[in-house]
Short mmCIF file of C-alpha atoms in Angstrom, two decimals:
data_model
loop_
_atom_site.label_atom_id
_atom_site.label_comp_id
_atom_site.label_asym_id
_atom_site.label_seq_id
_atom_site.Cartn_x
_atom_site.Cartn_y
_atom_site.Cartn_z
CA UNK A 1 -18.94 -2.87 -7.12
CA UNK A 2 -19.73 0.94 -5.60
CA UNK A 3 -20.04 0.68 -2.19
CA UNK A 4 -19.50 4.66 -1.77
CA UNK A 5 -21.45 6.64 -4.01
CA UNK A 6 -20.81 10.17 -3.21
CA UNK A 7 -18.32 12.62 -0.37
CA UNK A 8 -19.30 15.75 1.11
CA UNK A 9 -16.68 18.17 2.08
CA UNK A 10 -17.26 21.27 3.51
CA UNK A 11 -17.94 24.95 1.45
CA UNK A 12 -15.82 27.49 1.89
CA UNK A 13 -18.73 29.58 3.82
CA UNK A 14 -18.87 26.99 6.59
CA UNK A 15 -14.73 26.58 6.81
CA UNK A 16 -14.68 30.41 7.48
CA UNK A 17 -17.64 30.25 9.98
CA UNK A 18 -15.91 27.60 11.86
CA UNK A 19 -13.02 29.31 11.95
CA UNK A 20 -14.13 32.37 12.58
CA UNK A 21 -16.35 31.39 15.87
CA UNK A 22 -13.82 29.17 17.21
CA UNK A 23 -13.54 29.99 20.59
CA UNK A 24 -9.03 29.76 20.99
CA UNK A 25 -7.09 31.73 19.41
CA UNK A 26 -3.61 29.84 19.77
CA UNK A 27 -3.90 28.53 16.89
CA UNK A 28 -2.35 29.15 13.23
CA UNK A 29 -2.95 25.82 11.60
CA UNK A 30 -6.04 24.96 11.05
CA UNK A 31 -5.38 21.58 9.06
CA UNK A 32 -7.38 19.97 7.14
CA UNK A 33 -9.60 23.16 6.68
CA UNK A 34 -8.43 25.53 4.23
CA UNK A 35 -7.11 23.05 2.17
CA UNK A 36 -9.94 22.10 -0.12
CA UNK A 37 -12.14 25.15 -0.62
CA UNK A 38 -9.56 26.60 -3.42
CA UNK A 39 -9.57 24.01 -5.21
CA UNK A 40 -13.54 24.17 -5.51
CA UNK A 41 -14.07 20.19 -4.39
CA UNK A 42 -17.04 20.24 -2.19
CA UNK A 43 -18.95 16.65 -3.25
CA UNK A 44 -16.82 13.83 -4.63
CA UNK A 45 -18.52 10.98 -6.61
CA UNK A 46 -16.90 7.76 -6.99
CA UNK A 47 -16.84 4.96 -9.03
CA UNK A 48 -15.68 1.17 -9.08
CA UNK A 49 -12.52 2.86 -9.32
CA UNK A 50 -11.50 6.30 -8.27
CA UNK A 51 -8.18 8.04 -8.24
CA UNK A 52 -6.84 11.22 -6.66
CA UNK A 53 -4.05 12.91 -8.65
CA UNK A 54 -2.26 15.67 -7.83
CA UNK A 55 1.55 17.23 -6.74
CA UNK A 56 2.88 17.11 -3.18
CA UNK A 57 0.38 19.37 -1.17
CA UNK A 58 -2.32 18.61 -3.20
CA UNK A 59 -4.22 17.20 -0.27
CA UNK A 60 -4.64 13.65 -1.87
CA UNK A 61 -3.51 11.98 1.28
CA UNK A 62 -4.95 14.51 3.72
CA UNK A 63 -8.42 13.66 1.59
CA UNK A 64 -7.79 9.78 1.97
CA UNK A 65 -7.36 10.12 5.37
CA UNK A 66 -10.59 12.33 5.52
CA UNK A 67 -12.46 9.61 3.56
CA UNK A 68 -10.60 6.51 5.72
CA UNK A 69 -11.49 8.45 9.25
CA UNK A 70 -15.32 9.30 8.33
CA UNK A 71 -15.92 5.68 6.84
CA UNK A 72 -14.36 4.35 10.40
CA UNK A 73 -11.61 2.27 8.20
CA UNK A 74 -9.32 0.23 9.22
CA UNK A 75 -6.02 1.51 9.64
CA UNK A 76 -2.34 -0.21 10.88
CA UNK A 77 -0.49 2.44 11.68
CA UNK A 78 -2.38 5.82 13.04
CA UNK A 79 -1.34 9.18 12.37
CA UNK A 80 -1.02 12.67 13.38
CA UNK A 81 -4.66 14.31 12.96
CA UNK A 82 -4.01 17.89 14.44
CA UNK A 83 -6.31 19.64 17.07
CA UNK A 84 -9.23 20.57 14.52
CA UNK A 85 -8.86 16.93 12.28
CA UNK A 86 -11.94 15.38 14.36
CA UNK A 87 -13.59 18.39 14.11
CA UNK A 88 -13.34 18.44 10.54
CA UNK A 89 -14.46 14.83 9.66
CA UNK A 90 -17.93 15.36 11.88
CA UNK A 91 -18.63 17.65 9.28
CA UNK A 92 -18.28 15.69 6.44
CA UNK A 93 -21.14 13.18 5.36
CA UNK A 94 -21.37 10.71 1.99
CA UNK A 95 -24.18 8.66 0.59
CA UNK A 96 -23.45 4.65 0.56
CA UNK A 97 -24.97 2.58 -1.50
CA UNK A 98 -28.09 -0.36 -0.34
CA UNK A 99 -24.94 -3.11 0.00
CA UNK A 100 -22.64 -2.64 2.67
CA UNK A 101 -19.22 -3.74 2.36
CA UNK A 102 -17.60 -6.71 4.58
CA UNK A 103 -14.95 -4.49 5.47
CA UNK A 104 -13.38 -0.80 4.71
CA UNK A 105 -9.42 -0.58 5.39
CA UNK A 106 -6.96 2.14 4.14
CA UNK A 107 -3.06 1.13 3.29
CA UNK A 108 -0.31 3.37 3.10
CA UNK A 109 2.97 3.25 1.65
CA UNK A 110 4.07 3.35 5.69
CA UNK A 111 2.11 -0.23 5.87
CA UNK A 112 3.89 -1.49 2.91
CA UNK A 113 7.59 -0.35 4.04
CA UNK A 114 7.06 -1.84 7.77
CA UNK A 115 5.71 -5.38 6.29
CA UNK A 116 9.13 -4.92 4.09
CA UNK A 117 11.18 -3.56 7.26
CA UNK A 118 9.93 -7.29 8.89
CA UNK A 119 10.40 -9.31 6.05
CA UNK A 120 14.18 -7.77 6.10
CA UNK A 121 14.47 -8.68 9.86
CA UNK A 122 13.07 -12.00 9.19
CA UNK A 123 15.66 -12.91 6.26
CA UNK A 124 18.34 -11.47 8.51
CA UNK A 125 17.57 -13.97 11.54
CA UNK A 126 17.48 -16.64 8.66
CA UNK A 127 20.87 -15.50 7.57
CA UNK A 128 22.09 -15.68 11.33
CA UNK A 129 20.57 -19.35 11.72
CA UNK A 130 21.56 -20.31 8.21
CA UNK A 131 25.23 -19.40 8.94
CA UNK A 132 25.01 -21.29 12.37
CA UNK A 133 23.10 -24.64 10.09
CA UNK A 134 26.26 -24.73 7.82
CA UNK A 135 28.51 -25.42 10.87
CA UNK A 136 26.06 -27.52 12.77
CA UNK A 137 25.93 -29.76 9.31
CA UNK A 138 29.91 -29.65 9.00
CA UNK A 139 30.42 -30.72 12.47
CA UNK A 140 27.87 -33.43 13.11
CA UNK A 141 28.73 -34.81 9.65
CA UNK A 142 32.27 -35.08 10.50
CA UNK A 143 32.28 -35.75 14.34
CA UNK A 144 33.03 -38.71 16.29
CA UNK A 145 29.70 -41.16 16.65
CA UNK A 146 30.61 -42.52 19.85
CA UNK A 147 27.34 -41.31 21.55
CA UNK A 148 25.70 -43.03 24.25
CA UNK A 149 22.03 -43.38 24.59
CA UNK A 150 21.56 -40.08 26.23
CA UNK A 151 22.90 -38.56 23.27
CA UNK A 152 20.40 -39.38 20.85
CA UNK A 153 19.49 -35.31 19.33
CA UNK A 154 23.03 -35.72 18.31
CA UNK A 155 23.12 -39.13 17.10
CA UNK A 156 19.99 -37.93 15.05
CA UNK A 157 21.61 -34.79 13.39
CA UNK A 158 24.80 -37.10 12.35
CA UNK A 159 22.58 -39.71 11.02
CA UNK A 160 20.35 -36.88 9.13
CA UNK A 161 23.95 -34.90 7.86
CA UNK A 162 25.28 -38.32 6.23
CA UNK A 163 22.14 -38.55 4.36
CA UNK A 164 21.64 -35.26 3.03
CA UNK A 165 23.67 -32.40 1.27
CA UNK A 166 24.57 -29.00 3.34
CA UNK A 167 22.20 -27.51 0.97
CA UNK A 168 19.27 -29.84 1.06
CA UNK A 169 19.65 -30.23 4.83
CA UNK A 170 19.58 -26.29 5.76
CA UNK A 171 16.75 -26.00 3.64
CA UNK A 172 14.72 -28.19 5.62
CA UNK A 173 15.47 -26.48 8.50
CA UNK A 174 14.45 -23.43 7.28
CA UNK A 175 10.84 -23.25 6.99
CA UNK A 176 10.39 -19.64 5.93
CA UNK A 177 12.84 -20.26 3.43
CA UNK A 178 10.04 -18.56 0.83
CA UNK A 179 10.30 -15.29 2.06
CA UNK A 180 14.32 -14.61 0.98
CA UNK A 181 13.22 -16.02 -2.56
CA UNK A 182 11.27 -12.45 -2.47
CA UNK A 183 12.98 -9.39 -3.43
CA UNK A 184 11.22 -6.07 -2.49
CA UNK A 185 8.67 -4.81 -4.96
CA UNK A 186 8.17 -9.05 -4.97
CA UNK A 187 7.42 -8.64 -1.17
CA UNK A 188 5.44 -5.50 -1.65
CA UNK A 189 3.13 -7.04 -4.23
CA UNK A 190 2.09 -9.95 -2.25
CA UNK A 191 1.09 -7.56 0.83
CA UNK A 192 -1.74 -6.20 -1.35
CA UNK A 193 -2.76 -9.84 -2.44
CA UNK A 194 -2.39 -10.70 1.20
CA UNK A 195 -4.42 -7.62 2.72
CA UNK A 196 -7.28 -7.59 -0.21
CA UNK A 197 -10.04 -9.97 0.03
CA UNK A 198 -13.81 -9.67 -1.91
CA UNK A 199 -16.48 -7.62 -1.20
CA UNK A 200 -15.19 -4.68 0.17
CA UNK A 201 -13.86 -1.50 0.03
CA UNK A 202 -9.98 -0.44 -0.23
CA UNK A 203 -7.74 3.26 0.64
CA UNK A 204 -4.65 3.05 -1.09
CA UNK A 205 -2.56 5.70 -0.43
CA UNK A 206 0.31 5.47 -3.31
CA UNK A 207 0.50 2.50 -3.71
CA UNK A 208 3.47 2.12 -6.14
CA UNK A 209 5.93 2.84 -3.89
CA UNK A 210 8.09 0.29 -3.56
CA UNK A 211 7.35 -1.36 -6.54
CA UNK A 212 9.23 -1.31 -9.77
CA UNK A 213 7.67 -1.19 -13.56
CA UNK A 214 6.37 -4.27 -13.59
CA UNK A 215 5.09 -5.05 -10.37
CA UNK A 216 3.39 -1.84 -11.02
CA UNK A 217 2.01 -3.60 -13.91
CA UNK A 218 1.37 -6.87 -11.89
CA UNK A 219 -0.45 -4.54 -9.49
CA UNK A 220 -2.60 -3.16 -12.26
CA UNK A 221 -4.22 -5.90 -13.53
CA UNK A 222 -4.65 -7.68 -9.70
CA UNK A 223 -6.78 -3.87 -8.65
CA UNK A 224 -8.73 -4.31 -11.67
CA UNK A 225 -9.45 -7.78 -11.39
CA UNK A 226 -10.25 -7.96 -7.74
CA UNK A 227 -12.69 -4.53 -8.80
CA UNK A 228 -14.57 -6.57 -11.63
CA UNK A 229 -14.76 -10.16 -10.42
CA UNK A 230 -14.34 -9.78 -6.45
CA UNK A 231 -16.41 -7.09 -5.93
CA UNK A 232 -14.36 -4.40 -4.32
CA UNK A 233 -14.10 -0.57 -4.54
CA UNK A 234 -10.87 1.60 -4.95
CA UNK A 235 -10.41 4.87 -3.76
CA UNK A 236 -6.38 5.52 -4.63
CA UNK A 237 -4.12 8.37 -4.16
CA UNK A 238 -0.93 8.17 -6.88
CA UNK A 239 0.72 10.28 -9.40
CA UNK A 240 2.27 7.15 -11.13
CA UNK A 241 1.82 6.75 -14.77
CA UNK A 242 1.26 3.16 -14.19
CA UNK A 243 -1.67 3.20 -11.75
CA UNK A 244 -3.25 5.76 -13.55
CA UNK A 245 -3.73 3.65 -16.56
CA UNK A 246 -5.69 1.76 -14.27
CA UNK A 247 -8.88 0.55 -17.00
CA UNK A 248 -12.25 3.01 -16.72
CA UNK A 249 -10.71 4.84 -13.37
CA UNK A 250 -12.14 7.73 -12.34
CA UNK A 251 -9.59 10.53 -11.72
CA UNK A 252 -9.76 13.39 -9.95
CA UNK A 253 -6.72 16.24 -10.84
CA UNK A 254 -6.93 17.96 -7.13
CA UNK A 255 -3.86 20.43 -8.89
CA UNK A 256 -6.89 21.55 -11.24
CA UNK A 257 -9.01 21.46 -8.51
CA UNK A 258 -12.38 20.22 -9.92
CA UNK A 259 -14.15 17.47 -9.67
CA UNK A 260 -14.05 16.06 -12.61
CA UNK A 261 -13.08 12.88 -14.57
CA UNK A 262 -9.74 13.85 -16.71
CA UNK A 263 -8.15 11.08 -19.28
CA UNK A 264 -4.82 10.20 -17.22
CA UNK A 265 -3.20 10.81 -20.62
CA UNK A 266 -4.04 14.86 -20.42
CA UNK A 267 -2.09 14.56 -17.19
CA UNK A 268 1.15 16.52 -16.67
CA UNK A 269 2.82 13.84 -14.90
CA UNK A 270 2.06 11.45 -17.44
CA UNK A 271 3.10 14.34 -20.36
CA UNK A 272 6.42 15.03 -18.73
CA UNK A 273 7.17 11.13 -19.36
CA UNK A 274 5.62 10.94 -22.85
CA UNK A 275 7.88 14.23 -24.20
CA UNK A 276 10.80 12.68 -22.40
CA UNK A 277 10.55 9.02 -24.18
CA UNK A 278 9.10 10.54 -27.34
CA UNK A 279 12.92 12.67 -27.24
CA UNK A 280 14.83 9.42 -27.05
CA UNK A 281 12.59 7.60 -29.37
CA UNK A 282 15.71 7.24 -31.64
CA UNK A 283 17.51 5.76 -29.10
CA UNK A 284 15.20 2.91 -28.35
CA UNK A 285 14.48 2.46 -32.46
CA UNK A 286 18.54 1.55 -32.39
CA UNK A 287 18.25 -1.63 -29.47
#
């Protein structure tokens, strides 16, 4: 589903008039302007799928953020704009489509690595209590039962240790007991299937980190799935081989600076990995 049809960034003509007519002169940065003009991008057009390539200081996050901050997205974590950022997105416009979207959020690789930092906090408290369930179950299991009737939680927890195994018993007193099963790029992969829902449009600012080779793959087919049968729109920043294969995407090479869809095989990114498995072919022909 395309929810966004088209971008508008500014020409280079109005950049410099802004600039020029600004009224302090304090300033040496004028970020974002001056970033896009070079590369000759003045209207984006999207489709179900759209991807931003490019090298560090392309200005593929920098544009997602442009993008995220005009379409008032929803964001987690906010982030540092500059003095002429605001100024910036007014100028901007884009064209939506007739159907509006039930919701427009952006995700960053900063949303996926605090959900991981919590997870890690959570499975260390479950290590603490775990420890301190292994010798509550040894001691109640072996204690004296002499208890008297005001002494029942106790009574209880012998009764429930002669019954069960250490193992089976701190299980069940575990109830997040799921989340250690998850490793990382595990726990990384189900924030996108927890954060994604239909009919809507999603920011993904590089997404694979995080995530190995084949929850990159896992992540592949859940994007285009949730884009053909969920109706949702992608607008990703990534320079992973992986996500780039993403089926029919639309990519944008910001380093080439055009606007333009390029095969993510004609990619240098993608090259550099192609020449350097294609010179140990041999060595994967001997396995």
């Amino acid at each position: 589903m395309k929810y966004i049809e088209s971008f508008q960034l500014l020409d280079e003509n109005t950049e410099y008039k802004v600039i020029l007519y600004e009224p302090r002169t304090c300033f040496n940065n004028f970020y974002p302007f001056r970033i896009f003009p070079s590369r000759n991008i003045e209207e984006i057009t999207f489709e179900n799928i759209t991807i931003f390539y490019g090298g560090n200081g392309s200005g593929k996050s920098t544009l997602l953020n442009v993008i995220a901050e005009k379409l008032e997205a929803e964001r987690k974590q906010s982030f540092n704009k500059g003095e002429f950022f605001s100024k910036f997105v007014d100028m901007c416009d884009y064209k939506m489509a007739r159907e509006k979207p039930a919701e427009i959020k952006i995700i960053t690789s900063d949303d996926v690595f605090d959900y991981l930092f919590d997870i890690r906090s959570i499975n260390n408290r479950l290590d603490n209590k775990r420890n301190e369930l292994f010798e509550e179950y040894v001691h109640f299991k072996f204690s004296d039962t002499n208890y008297n009737i005001n002494d029942y939680d106790k009574l209880k927890k012998t009764v429930e240790t002669r019954k069960k195994t250490m193992s089976s018993y701190v299980r069940d007193k575990l109830t997040n007991n799921i989340i250690i099963e998850q490793s990382n790029g595990e726990s990384a992969l189900m924030y996108f299937e927890k954060e994604i829902e239909e009919n809507a449009i999603y920011i993904l600012d590089e997404p694979e980190n995080s995530l190995s080779a084949t929850s990159q793959m896992k992540l592949i087919k859940f994007i285009e799935d949730t884009a053909r049968f969920y109706n949702c729109q992608f607008i990703i920043s990534t320079h992973s081989p992986f996500i780039l294969s993403l089926k029919d995407a639309h990519i944008i090479n910001l380093d080439d600076g055009l606007n333009k869809n390029v095969k993510w095989t004609e990619l240098e990114n993608v090259k550099v990995y192609h020449d350097f498995f294609k010179e140990h072919e041999k060595e994967f022909d001997s396995n």
